[in-house]
Amino acid sequence: MGLPSYLPGLHSCHVVALGTLTGMVLHTTFVNSIIQYQTLSKSIFGHLQNAQFPPYFAIGSACALFLTASTARLGGFASLPAALSASGAGAFQTKLMAAAALGSVANWLWVGPVTTRVMLERKELVKKGAEVQTKEMDAINWRFGAWHSVSSTLNLILVVASVWNCVWVGDVWAEAVGLLVGRH
């Protein structure tokens, strides 16, 4: 499948958005957050995460939404609905990126804020001198763990979608210039 010749500049914009998204999610997920967790106090780590993640989810959402549309076009489809109702590698990539985009938007607008609210509830209990092993604290810890797990899962879908899209784009472009011989 050759590269579509329409939409001048789409290829470059796709690469910039994909590079931005992939670099951001890999660094934040596997480098930055781990170093912060290991080196900062729980309180400072929480404050930093509260400041860091809204823009992280906003940028991730914007990139993933654009990449959903551009993946459909680079996959040879005339429209996003056409790609979402089709089969094949380009259609799969579009669907995966669409799922990642929806998850990122959900993290930004709903899951992230709910997780933050639960974390702040826990901080208030601690400030009031609540013991760590009370039923109320156990319930809040469980709620935080559940929401944090949802957020982490949605973020991992974004990680997988961005990396897989990098591989797919590389294959599509290599095929377009004749570098993949005998591979379809």
mmCIF file of C-alpha atoms in Angstrom:
data_model
loop_
_atom_site.group_PDB
_atom_site.id
_atom_site.type_symbol
_atom_site.label_atom_id
_atom_site.label_comp_id
_atom_site.label_asym_id
_atom_site.label_seq_id
_atom_site.Cartn_x
_atom_site.Cartn_y
_atom_site.Cartn_z
ATOM 1 C CA MET A 1 0.000 0.000 0.000
ATOM 2 C CA GLY A 2 1.586 3.290 -1.028
ATOM 3 C CA LEU A 3 1.315 6.476 0.925
ATOM 4 C CA PRO A 4 -1.749 8.540 0.116
ATOM 5 C CA SER A 5 -0.794 11.561 -1.948
ATOM 6 C CA TYR A 6 -3.536 13.831 -0.628
ATOM 7 C CA LEU A 7 -3.407 16.095 2.413
ATOM 8 C CA PRO A 8 0.020 17.686 2.024
ATOM 9 C CA GLY A 9 1.873 17.871 5.310
ATOM 10 C CA LEU A 10 -0.175 15.110 6.963
ATOM 11 C CA HIS A 11 2.821 12.771 7.077
ATOM 12 C CA SER A 12 4.985 15.337 8.862
ATOM 13 C CA CYS A 13 2.233 16.302 11.297
ATOM 14 C CA HIS A 14 1.605 12.623 12.045
ATOM 15 C CA VAL A 15 5.290 12.073 12.822
ATOM 16 C CA VAL A 16 5.466 15.132 15.078
ATOM 17 C CA ALA A 17 2.280 14.185 16.975
ATOM 18 C CA LEU A 18 3.303 10.526 17.220
ATOM 19 C CA GLY A 19 6.812 11.408 18.394
ATOM 20 C CA THR A 20 5.432 13.850 20.949
ATOM 21 C CA LEU A 21 2.891 11.358 22.269
ATOM 22 C CA THR A 22 5.205 8.342 22.301
ATOM 23 C CA GLY A 23 8.087 10.189 23.934
ATOM 24 C CA MET A 24 5.813 11.778 26.509
ATOM 25 C CA VAL A 25 3.998 8.584 27.523
ATOM 26 C CA LEU A 26 7.132 6.444 27.663
ATOM 27 C CA HIS A 27 9.087 9.009 29.676
ATOM 28 C CA THR A 28 6.257 9.860 32.058
ATOM 29 C CA THR A 29 5.139 6.274 32.594
ATOM 30 C CA PHE A 30 8.449 4.426 32.817
ATOM 31 C CA VAL A 31 11.043 7.027 33.843
ATOM 32 C CA ASN A 32 9.650 10.183 35.412
ATOM 33 C CA SER A 33 6.909 8.710 37.595
ATOM 34 C CA ILE A 34 9.128 5.903 38.901
ATOM 35 C CA ILE A 35 11.962 8.287 39.816
ATOM 36 C CA GLN A 36 9.514 10.675 41.487
ATOM 37 C CA TYR A 37 7.869 7.867 43.458
ATOM 38 C CA GLN A 38 11.231 6.548 44.661
ATOM 39 C CA THR A 39 12.751 9.902 45.621
ATOM 40 C CA LEU A 40 9.952 12.199 46.815
ATOM 41 C CA SER A 41 7.914 12.055 49.984
ATOM 42 C CA LYS A 42 4.346 10.801 49.552
ATOM 43 C CA SER A 43 2.979 14.315 50.083
ATOM 44 C CA ILE A 44 5.267 16.027 47.571
ATOM 45 C CA PHE A 45 4.797 13.177 45.088
ATOM 46 C CA GLY A 46 1.009 13.613 45.321
ATOM 47 C CA HIS A 47 1.235 17.384 44.822
ATOM 48 C CA LEU A 48 3.513 16.930 41.824
ATOM 49 C CA GLN A 49 1.248 14.305 40.267
ATOM 50 C CA ASN A 50 -1.766 16.621 40.750
ATOM 51 C CA ALA A 51 0.040 19.374 38.859
ATOM 52 C CA GLN A 52 1.605 17.133 36.222
ATOM 53 C CA PHE A 53 -1.224 14.873 35.103
ATOM 54 C CA PRO A 54 -3.930 17.296 33.910
ATOM 55 C CA PRO A 55 -1.615 18.760 31.222
ATOM 56 C CA TYR A 56 -0.203 15.288 30.511
ATOM 57 C CA PHE A 57 -3.708 13.934 29.847
ATOM 58 C CA ALA A 58 -4.673 17.051 27.840
ATOM 59 C CA ILE A 59 -1.622 16.801 25.558
ATOM 60 C CA GLY A 60 -2.038 13.031 25.271
ATOM 61 C CA SER A 61 -5.705 13.469 24.361
ATOM 62 C CA ALA A 62 -5.009 16.124 21.729
ATOM 63 C CA CYS A 63 -2.250 14.047 20.114
ATOM 64 C CA ALA A 64 -4.263 10.806 20.220
ATOM 65 C CA LEU A 65 -7.373 12.463 18.750
ATOM 66 C CA PHE A 66 -5.315 13.910 15.889
ATOM 67 C CA LEU A 67 -3.510 10.585 15.408
ATOM 68 C CA THR A 68 -6.816 8.737 15.196
ATOM 69 C CA ALA A 69 -7.868 10.865 12.224
ATOM 70 C CA SER A 70 -4.424 10.929 10.598
ATOM 71 C CA THR A 71 -3.972 7.171 11.006
ATOM 72 C CA ALA A 72 -7.244 6.634 9.166
ATOM 73 C CA ARG A 73 -6.051 8.847 6.303
ATOM 74 C CA LEU A 74 -2.566 7.337 6.205
ATOM 75 C CA GLY A 75 -4.228 3.917 6.220
ATOM 76 C CA GLY A 76 -5.857 4.866 2.918
ATOM 77 C CA PHE A 77 -9.359 5.594 4.190
ATOM 78 C CA ALA A 78 -11.358 8.590 2.994
ATOM 79 C CA SER A 79 -12.889 9.127 6.414
ATOM 80 C CA LEU A 80 -12.692 8.075 10.036
ATOM 81 C CA PRO A 81 -16.047 6.227 9.926
ATOM 82 C CA ALA A 82 -14.804 4.269 6.906
ATOM 83 C CA ALA A 83 -11.692 3.172 8.825
ATOM 84 C CA LEU A 84 -13.667 2.283 11.942
ATOM 85 C CA SER A 85 -15.985 0.000 9.980
ATOM 86 C CA ALA A 86 -13.245 -1.679 7.921
ATOM 87 C CA SER A 87 -10.698 -4.411 8.565
ATOM 88 C CA GLY A 88 -6.976 -4.641 7.913
ATOM 89 C CA ALA A 89 -3.874 -3.126 9.473
ATOM 90 C CA GLY A 90 -4.800 0.525 8.869
ATOM 91 C CA ALA A 91 -8.292 -0.006 10.250
ATOM 92 C CA PHE A 92 -6.914 -1.833 13.301
ATOM 93 C CA GLN A 93 -4.425 0.972 13.963
ATOM 94 C CA THR A 94 -7.218 3.536 13.683
ATOM 95 C CA LYS A 95 -9.431 1.603 16.107
ATOM 96 C CA LEU A 96 -6.577 1.137 18.581
ATOM 97 C CA MET A 97 -5.707 4.835 18.475
ATOM 98 C CA ALA A 98 -9.394 5.756 18.816
ATOM 99 C CA ALA A 99 -9.651 3.575 21.929
ATOM 100 C CA ALA A 100 -6.494 5.171 23.316
ATOM 101 C CA ALA A 101 -7.815 8.663 22.551
ATOM 102 C CA LEU A 102 -11.117 7.952 24.296
ATOM 103 C CA GLY A 103 -9.244 6.536 27.290
ATOM 104 C CA SER A 104 -6.978 9.564 27.453
ATOM 105 C CA VAL A 105 -9.930 11.959 27.274
ATOM 106 C CA ALA A 106 -11.647 9.933 30.019
ATOM 107 C CA ASN A 107 -8.493 10.166 32.141
ATOM 108 C CA TRP A 108 -8.272 13.907 31.576
ATOM 109 C CA LEU A 109 -11.903 14.834 32.168
ATOM 110 C CA TRP A 110 -13.234 12.152 34.525
ATOM 111 C CA VAL A 111 -10.968 9.412 35.930
ATOM 112 C CA GLY A 112 -8.059 11.711 36.820
ATOM 113 C CA PRO A 113 -10.216 14.280 38.646
ATOM 114 C CA VAL A 114 -12.092 11.545 40.560
ATOM 115 C CA THR A 115 -8.792 9.910 41.560
ATOM 116 C CA THR A 116 -7.517 13.299 42.748
ATOM 117 C CA ARG A 117 -10.681 13.920 44.792
ATOM 118 C CA VAL A 118 -10.301 10.559 46.529
ATOM 119 C CA MET A 119 -6.637 11.288 47.225
ATOM 120 C CA LEU A 120 -7.574 14.666 48.731
ATOM 121 C CA GLU A 121 -10.233 12.989 50.900
ATOM 122 C CA ARG A 122 -7.522 10.703 52.222
ATOM 123 C CA LYS A 123 -5.233 13.662 52.940
ATOM 124 C CA GLU A 124 -8.027 15.335 54.900
ATOM 125 C CA LEU A 125 -8.512 12.237 57.026
ATOM 126 C CA VAL A 126 -4.786 12.111 57.721
ATOM 127 C CA LYS A 127 -4.781 15.826 58.649
ATOM 128 C CA LYS A 128 -7.624 15.212 61.090
ATOM 129 C CA GLY A 129 -5.449 12.611 62.739
ATOM 130 C CA ALA A 130 -7.323 9.575 61.487
ATOM 131 C CA GLU A 131 -5.522 6.366 62.140
ATOM 132 C CA VAL A 132 -4.237 4.522 59.117
ATOM 133 C CA GLN A 133 -6.123 1.309 59.944
ATOM 134 C CA THR A 134 -9.684 2.583 60.299
ATOM 135 C CA LYS A 135 -12.570 1.291 58.207
ATOM 136 C CA GLU A 136 -13.008 4.762 56.717
ATOM 137 C CA MET A 137 -9.327 4.927 55.745
ATOM 138 C CA ASP A 138 -9.452 1.387 54.340
ATOM 139 C CA ALA A 139 -12.470 2.349 52.219
ATOM 140 C CA ILE A 140 -10.750 5.471 50.881
ATOM 141 C CA ASN A 141 -7.546 3.540 50.166
ATOM 142 C CA TRP A 142 -9.585 0.926 48.280
ATOM 143 C CA ARG A 143 -11.395 3.613 46.240
ATOM 144 C CA PHE A 144 -8.106 5.341 45.443
ATOM 145 C CA GLY A 145 -6.532 2.039 44.383
ATOM 146 C CA ALA A 146 -9.490 1.206 42.156
ATOM 147 C CA TRP A 147 -9.542 4.600 40.416
ATOM 148 C CA HIS A 148 -5.754 4.664 40.116
ATOM 149 C CA SER A 149 -5.876 1.203 38.506
ATOM 150 C CA VAL A 150 -8.435 2.404 35.958
ATOM 151 C CA SER A 151 -6.291 5.440 35.178
ATOM 152 C CA SER A 152 -3.136 3.343 34.856
ATOM 153 C CA THR A 153 -4.871 0.855 32.552
ATOM 154 C CA LEU A 154 -6.160 3.632 30.305
ATOM 155 C CA ASN A 155 -2.658 5.120 30.229
ATOM 156 C CA LEU A 156 -1.118 1.753 29.282
ATOM 157 C CA ILE A 157 -3.558 1.499 26.360
ATOM 158 C CA LEU A 158 -2.188 4.868 25.200
ATOM 159 C CA VAL A 159 1.393 3.577 25.576
ATOM 160 C CA VAL A 160 0.635 0.440 23.541
ATOM 161 C CA ALA A 161 -1.274 2.365 20.863
ATOM 162 C CA SER A 162 1.487 4.934 20.376
ATOM 163 C CA VAL A 163 4.316 2.393 20.194
ATOM 164 C CA TRP A 164 2.343 0.081 17.915
ATOM 165 C CA ASN A 165 1.492 3.022 15.668
ATOM 166 C CA CYS A 166 5.219 3.823 15.404
ATOM 167 C CA VAL A 167 5.894 0.278 14.179
ATOM 168 C CA TRP A 168 2.963 0.406 11.741
ATOM 169 C CA VAL A 169 3.997 3.796 10.332
ATOM 170 C CA GLY A 170 7.535 2.521 9.866
ATOM 171 C CA ASP A 171 6.241 -0.521 7.963
ATOM 172 C CA VAL A 172 3.847 1.538 5.811
ATOM 173 C CA TRP A 173 6.532 4.018 4.883
ATOM 174 C CA ALA A 174 9.153 1.332 4.275
ATOM 175 C CA GLU A 175 6.695 -0.451 1.994
ATOM 176 C CA ALA A 176 5.948 2.797 0.179
ATOM 177 C CA VAL A 177 9.602 3.239 -0.698
ATOM 178 C CA GLY A 178 10.140 -0.439 -1.488
ATOM 179 C CA LEU A 179 12.150 -1.474 1.561
ATOM 180 C CA LEU A 180 9.854 -4.325 2.582
ATOM 181 C CA VAL A 181 10.256 -6.890 -0.147
ATOM 182 C CA GLY A 182 7.880 -9.827 -0.056
ATOM 183 C CA ARG A 183 6.105 -8.600 3.097
ATOM 184 C CA HIS A 184 2.480 -7.525 2.939
#
